[in-house]
XYZ file of C-alpha atoms in Angstrom:
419
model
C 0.000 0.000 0.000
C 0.913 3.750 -0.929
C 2.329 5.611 2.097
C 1.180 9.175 3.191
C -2.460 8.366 3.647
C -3.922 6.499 6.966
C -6.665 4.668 8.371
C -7.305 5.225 12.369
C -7.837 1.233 13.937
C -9.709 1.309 17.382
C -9.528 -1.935 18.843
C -11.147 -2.576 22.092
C -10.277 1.038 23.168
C -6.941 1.306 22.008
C -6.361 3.587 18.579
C -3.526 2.816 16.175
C -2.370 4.336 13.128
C -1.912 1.897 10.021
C -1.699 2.185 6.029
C -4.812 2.534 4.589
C -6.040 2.053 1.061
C -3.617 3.100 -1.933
C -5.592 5.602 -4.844
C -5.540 3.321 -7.278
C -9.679 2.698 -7.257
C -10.189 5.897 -5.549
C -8.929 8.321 -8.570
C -8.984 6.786 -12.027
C -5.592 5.640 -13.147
C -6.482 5.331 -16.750
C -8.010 7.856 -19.579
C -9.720 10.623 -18.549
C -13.500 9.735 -18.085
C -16.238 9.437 -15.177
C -15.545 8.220 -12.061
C -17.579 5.222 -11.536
C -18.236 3.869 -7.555
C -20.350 0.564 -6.944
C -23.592 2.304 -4.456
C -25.202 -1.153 -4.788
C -24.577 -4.458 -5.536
C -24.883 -8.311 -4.412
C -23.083 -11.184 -4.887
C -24.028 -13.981 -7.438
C -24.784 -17.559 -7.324
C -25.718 -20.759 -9.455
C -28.687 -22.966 -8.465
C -27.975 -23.856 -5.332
C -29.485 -27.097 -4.125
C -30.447 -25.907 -0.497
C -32.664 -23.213 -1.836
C -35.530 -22.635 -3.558
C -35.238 -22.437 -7.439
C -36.419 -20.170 -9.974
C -38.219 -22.262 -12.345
C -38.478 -21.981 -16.367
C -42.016 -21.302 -15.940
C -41.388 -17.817 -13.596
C -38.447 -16.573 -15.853
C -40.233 -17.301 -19.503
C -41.969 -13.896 -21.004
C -41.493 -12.477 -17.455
C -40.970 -8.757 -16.513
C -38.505 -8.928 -13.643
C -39.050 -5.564 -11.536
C -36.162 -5.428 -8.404
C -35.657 -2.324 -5.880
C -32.487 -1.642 -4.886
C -31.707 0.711 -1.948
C -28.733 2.748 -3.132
C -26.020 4.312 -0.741
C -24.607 6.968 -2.704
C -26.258 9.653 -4.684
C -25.076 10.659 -8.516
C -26.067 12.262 -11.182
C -25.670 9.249 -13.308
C -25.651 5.849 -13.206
C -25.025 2.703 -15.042
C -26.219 -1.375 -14.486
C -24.387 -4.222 -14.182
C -26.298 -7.467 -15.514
C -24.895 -11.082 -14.608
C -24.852 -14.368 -16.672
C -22.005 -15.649 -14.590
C -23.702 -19.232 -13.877
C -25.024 -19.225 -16.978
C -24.003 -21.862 -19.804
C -25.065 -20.187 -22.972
C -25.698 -16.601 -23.957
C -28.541 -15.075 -22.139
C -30.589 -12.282 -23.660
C -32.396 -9.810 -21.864
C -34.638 -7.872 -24.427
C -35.285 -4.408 -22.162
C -33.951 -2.982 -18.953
C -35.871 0.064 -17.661
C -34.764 2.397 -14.650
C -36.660 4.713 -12.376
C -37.002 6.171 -9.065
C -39.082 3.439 -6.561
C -42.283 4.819 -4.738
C -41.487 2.765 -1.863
C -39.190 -0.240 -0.926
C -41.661 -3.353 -1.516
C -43.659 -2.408 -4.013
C -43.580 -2.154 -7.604
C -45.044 1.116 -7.969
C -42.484 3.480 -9.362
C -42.197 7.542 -10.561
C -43.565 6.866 -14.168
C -41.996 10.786 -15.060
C -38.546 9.398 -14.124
C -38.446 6.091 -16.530
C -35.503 5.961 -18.546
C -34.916 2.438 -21.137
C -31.320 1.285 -20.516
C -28.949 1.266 -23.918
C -26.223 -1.666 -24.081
C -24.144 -0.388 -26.885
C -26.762 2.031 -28.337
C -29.503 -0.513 -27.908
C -32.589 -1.683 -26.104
C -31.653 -5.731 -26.179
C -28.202 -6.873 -25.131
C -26.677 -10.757 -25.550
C -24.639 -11.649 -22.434
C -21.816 -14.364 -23.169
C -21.795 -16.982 -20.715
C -19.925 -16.840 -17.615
C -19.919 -13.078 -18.570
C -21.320 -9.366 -16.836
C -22.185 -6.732 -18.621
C -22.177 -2.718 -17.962
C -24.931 -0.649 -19.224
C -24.804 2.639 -20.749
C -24.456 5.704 -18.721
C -27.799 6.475 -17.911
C -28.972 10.369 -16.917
C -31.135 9.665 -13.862
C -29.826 11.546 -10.770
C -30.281 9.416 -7.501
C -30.350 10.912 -4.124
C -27.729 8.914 -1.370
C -30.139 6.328 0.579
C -32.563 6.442 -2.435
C -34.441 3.556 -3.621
C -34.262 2.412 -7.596
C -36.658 0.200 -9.441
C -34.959 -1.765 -12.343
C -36.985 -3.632 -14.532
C -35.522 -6.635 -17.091
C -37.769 -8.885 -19.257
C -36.312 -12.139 -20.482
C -38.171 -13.859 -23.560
C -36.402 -16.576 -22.410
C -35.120 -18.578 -19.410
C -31.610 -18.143 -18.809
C -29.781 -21.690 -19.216
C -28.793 -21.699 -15.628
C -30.020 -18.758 -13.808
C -27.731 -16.282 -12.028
C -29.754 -15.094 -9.176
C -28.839 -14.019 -5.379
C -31.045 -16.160 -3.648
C -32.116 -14.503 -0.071
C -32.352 -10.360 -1.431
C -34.154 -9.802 1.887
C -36.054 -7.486 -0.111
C -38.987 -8.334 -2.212
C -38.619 -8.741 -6.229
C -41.960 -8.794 -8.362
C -42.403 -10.593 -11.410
C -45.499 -10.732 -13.864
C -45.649 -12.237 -17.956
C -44.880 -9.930 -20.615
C -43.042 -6.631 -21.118
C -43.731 -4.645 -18.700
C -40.819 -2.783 -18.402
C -41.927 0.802 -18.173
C -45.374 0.366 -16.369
C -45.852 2.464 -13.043
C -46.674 -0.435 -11.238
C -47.094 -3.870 -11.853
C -50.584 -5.408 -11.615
C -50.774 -8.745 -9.515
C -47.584 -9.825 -9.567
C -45.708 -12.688 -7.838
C -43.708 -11.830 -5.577
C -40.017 -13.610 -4.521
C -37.270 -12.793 -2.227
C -34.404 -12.874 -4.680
C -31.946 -10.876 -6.515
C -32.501 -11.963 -10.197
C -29.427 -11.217 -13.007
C -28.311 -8.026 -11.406
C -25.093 -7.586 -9.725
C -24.408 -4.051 -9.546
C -25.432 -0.378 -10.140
C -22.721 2.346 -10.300
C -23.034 5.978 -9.960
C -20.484 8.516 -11.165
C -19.096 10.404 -8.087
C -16.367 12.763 -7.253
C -12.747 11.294 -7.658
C -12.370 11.129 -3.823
C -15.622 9.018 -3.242
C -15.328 5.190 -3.016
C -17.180 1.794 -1.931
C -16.501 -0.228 1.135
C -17.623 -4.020 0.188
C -18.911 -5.761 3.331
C -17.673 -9.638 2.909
C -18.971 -12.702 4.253
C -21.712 -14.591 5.348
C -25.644 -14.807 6.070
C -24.434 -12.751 8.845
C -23.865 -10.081 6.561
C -26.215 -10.646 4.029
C -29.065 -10.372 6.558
C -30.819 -13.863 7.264
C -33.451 -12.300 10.177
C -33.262 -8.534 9.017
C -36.713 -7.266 8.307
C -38.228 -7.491 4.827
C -37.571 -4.816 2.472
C -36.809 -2.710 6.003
C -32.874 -2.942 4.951
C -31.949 -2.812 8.245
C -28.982 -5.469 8.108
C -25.906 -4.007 9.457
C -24.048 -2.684 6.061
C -27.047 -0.264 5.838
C -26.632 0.699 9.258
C -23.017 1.365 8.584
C -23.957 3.537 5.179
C -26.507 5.755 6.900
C -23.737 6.766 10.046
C -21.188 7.359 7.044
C -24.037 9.046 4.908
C -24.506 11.118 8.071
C -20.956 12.184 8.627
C -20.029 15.300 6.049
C -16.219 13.798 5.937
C -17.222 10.116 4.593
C -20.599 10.621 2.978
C -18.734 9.960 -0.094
C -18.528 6.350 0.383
C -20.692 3.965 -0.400
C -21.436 0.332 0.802
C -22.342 -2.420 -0.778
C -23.337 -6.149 0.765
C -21.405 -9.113 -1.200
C -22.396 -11.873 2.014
C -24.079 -14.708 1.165
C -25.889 -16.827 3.472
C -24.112 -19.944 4.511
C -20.856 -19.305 2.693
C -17.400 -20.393 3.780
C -14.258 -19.408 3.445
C -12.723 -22.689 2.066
C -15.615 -24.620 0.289
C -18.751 -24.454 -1.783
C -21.456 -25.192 0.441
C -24.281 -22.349 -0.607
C -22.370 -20.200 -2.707
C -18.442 -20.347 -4.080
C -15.761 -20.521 -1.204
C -15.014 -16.585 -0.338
C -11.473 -17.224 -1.950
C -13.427 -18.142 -5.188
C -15.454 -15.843 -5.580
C -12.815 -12.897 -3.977
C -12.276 -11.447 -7.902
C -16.079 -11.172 -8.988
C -17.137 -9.559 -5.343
C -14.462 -7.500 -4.273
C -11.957 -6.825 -6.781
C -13.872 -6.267 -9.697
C -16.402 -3.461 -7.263
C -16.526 -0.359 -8.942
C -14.041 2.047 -7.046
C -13.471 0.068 -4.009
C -11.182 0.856 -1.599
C -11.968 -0.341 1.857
C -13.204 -4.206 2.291
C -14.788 -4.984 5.464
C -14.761 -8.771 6.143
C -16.905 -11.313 8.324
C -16.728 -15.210 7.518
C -15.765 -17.841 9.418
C -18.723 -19.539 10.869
C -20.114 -21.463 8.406
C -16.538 -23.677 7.999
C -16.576 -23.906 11.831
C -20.334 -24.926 11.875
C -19.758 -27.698 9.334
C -16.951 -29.053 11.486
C -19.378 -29.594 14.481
C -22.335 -30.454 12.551
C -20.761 -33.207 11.621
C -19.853 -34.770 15.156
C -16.851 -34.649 17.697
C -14.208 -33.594 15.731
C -10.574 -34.282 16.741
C -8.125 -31.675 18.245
C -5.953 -32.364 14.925
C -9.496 -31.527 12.945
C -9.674 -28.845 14.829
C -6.287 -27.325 14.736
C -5.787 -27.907 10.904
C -9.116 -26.680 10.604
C -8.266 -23.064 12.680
C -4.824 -23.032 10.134
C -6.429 -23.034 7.168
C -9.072 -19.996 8.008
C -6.301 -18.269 9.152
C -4.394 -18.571 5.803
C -7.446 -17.778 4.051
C -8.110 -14.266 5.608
C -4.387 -14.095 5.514
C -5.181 -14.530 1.515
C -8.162 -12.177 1.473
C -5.857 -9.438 2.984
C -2.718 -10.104 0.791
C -5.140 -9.991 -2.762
C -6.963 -6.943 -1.491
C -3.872 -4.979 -0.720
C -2.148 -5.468 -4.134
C -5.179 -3.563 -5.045
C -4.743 -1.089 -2.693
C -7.747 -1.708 -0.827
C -7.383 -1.422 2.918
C -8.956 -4.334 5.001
C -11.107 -4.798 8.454
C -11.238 -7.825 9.957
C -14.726 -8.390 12.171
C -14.310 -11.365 14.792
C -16.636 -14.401 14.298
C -20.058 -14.046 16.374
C -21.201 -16.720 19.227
C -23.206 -19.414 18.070
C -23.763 -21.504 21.314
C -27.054 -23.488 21.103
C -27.483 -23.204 17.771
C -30.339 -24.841 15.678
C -28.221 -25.234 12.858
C -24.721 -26.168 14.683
C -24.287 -27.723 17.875
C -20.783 -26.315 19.086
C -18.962 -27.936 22.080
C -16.507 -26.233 24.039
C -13.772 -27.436 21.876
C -15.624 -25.997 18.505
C -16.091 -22.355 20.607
C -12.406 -23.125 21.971
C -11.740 -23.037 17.974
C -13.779 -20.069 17.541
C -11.854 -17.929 19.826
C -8.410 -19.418 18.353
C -9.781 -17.958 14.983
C -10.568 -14.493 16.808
C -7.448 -14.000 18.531
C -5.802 -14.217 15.336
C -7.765 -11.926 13.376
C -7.247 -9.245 16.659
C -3.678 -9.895 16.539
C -1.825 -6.905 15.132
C 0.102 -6.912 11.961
C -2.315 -8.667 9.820
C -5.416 -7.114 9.147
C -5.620 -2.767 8.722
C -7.918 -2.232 11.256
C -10.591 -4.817 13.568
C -13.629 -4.574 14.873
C -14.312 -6.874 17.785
C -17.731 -7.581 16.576
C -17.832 -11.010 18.877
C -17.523 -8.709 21.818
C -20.261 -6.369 21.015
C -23.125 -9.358 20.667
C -22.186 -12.007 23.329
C -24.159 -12.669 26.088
C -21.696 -10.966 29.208
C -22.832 -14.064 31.080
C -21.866 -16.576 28.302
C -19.140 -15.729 26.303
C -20.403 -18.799 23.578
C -23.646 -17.284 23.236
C -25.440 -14.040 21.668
C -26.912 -11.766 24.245
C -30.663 -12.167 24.508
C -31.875 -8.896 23.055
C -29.692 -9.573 20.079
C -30.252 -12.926 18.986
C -32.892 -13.616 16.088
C -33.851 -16.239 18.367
C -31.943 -19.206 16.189
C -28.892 -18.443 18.093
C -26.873 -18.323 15.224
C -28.238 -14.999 13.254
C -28.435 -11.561 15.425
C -31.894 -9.729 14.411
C -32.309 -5.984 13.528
C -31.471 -5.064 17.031
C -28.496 -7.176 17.066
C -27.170 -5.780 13.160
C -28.068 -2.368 14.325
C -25.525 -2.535 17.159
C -22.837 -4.114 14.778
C -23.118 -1.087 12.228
C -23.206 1.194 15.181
C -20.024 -0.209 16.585
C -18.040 0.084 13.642
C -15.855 3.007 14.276
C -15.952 5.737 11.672
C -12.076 6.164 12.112
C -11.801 3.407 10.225
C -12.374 5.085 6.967
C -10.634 8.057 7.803
C-alpha cells in the first residue's frame, strides 16, 4: 500500500495508526473519463441445491421488476447485468430504470423512466460466464434512495444467475412490462434476479466499502424490504458524517458461505475477484466469515483436536489470503471477529468448537495482519456466556443476530476506520 495516507484502527479502546487504502480505485488511473463507484450491488450464485429455485415457468416472457436501496447519490448511473452461472448466452430484451415509490412495491415515478442502452440498444446478448455494464444512464439518484430496475427475459436463462435470499422483495409478472408504473398482480419472490451491480459517477475522492462474508452479513433475520442489516446501518452513520458521505457500501455476504468450500455459494477465496476486486471504485473491504466452515466441522460430530487445529490453520491462511489480494489492489482491510453461536439450531458447538472459535478471533485481533478490527464477537455475546449471543440480540436461532443485534454491529463500527 501507498504511504502518506492512513486509516485510524480502534480496537477494544486502544487507537492505532496503520496504512490505509492506496488511490488506485479511488482516482482513475487510466483515460480521462467518469468516475464510476459501486452504491449497490450483491453477490451472485448458481442454483444452489439448499434453496428454492427459480423455475423456467417464472423466468419465460417475465418482466422482472427489483428495488435496490442505493447508498450513494449521482447524477448518473449505469447497471451491471450477470450471466455468470449461466451456460449459454442469455438475452435480456429491455432494462428500464426509475425512481421506486417505496421499498416493496412495484409502484415506481412513471416521469422518471428511462430504457437502458447496451451499446446504443434496447436488447443486449450476455456471453456466458460473462457481466455486462450498461450505458451511462442520466437519472440523478439521491444517497439512501431507492431504484426500481426492470428486465424482461423472452427466455429462461440456461442456468439462472440469481442471489437467492435479497431480503427485499422482487416482483415478477408475464410480458413486457418494463416501463409500467406499477405492476398489476404480480408474484412476488425474495431474490436478486441477473443483477449484480449499479454504479453511480461520483467525485474522484468518493469510493465503496464491500462488506464480505456470510448470512451474517447478508441479513438472514433482518426485516423485509426494512434494509436494516448491518451494512445499511453502517452507510446511513457514514451518509450522516459530512467527511465520509462519499462512500458507499455495498453487501457481497451470502448466506451460509465459507471461506474454504462451496457449500451455498463459491468458497469466499473463489469468488474474492467477482465480489471484491472487480467493485466499482473500491477501496476499503470490510470482512466477516468464518462460521459457516466452523459450523460444518461440528455439525458433523466430535471432531478431533488435529481436525480442529488444521481446521483453525487453514481460516487463518485464508483471511491471511483475502488481505494479501486486497492490498495489491490497494484496498485497505477490516477484519470483524466471528459471532457466538452456542445453542445453535443449525450447529451444535462444544466447548472445543467455541475453543476453535476464539483461536480464529485472537488471530484476526492480533496486530500486523489485518488494517484495522472490529471486535464484533464482543459487542453481541451474552456478558454471562461468552459462547452465546446476548438475549436482546439474537434472532432467536442463536446463530443470526436480528435488527437489534445488526443495528448494534453497524453502530459499533468506528468511523475512524475510513478516515
Amino acid at each position: 500500500m501507498r504511504a502518506g495516507r492512513w486509516a485510524v484502527a480502534v480496537v477494544c479502546g486502544c487507537v492505532a495508526a496503520l496504512p490505509c487504502a492506496g488511490e488506485k480505485h479511488g482516482k482513475s488511473t487510466g483515460p480521462a473519463g467518469p468516475h464510476w463507484v459501486a452504491t449497490w450491488a450483491a453477490a451472485m450464485q448458481g442454483p444452489e441445491p439448499t434453496q428454492v429455485q427459480m423455475t423456467e415457468a417464472q423466468l419465460t416472457d417475465v418482466t422482472v421488476r427489483q428495488i435496490v436501496h442505493l447508498t450513494l447519490g449521482g447524477p448518473v448511473l449505469r447497471v451491471q447485468l450477470s450471466n455468470a452461472f449461466g451456460t449459454q448466452p442469455l438475452r435480456v430484451d429491455a432494462v428500464h430504470v426509475a425512481k421506486a415509490k417505496a421499498p416493496g412495491q412495484s409502484a415506481i415515478d412513471a416521469a422518471t423512466d428511462h430504457a437502458v442502452m447496451f451499446g446504443g440498444k434496447e436488447a443486449v446478448l450476455i456471453p456466458a460466464g460473462a457481466v455486462y455494464l450498461s450505458d451511462p444512464v442520466a437519472l440523478p439518484m439521491e444517497a439512501a434512495g431507492d431504484l426500481a430496475i426492470s428486465l424482461h427475459y423472452a427466455e429462461p436463462p440456461s442456468v439462472t444467475t440469481t442471489h437467492v435470499a435479497s431480503h427485499a422483495t422482487t416482483f415478477l409478472v408475464h410480458g413486457v412490462h418494463t416501463a409500467d408504473a406499477e405492476l398489476v398482480e404480480p408474484e412476488k419472490v425474495l431474490h436478486w434476479v441477473g443483477l449484480a451491480e449499479v454504479d453511480v459517477t461520483a467525485p474522484a475522492e468518493a469510493g465503496a466499502v464491500v462488506a464480505f462474508g456470510d448470512s451474517i452479513t447478508d441479513g438472514t433475520a433482518s426485516t423485509t424490504d426494512a434494509n436494516n442489516r448491518w451494512p445499511n446501518v453502517l452507510a446511513a452513520r457514514l451518509l450522516a458524517d459530512k467527511k465520509l458521505r462519499g462512500l458507499a457500501v455495498v453487501n457481497e455476504g451470502i448466506g451460509g458461505n465459507h471461506l474454504l468450500t462451496d457449500r451455498v455459494g463459491e468458497a469466499a477465496l473463489k469468488r474474492f475477484d467477482r465480489d471484491v476486486l472487480a467493485i466499482s471504485g473500491v477501496r476499503y473491504l470490510v470482512v466477516l466469515e468464518g462460521i459457516n466452515d466452523l459450523g460444518a466441522l461440528s455439525r458433523r460430530g466430535e471432531a478431533t483436536a488435529d481436525e480442529r487445529a488444521e481446521l483453525v490453520g487453514r481460516m487463518e491462511g485464508a483471511l491471511q489470503q483475502v488481505i494479501d489480494r486486497a492490498h495489491a489492489h490497494g484496498i485497505a482491510v477490516i477484519g470483524c471477529t466471528i459471532t457466538a453461536d452456542g445453542g445453535a439450531k443449525s450447529y451444535h458447538p462444544t466447548a472445543e468448537d467455541d475453543a476453535a472459535r476464539a483461536a480464529v478471533n485472537a488471530w484476526i485481533l492480533t496486530p500486523g495482519h489485518f488494517d484495522g478490527t472490529v471486535d464484533l464477537d464482543k459487542v453481541t455475546r451474552d456478558p454471562a456466556d461468552a459462547t452465546k449471543l446476548q438475549a436482546g440480540f439474537d434472532s432467536g436461532d442463536h446463530l443470526h443476530p436480528g435488527p437489534a443485534g445488526y443495528k448494534a454491529m453497524g453502530e459499533a463500527i468506528p468511523l475512524e476506520l475510513f478516515r
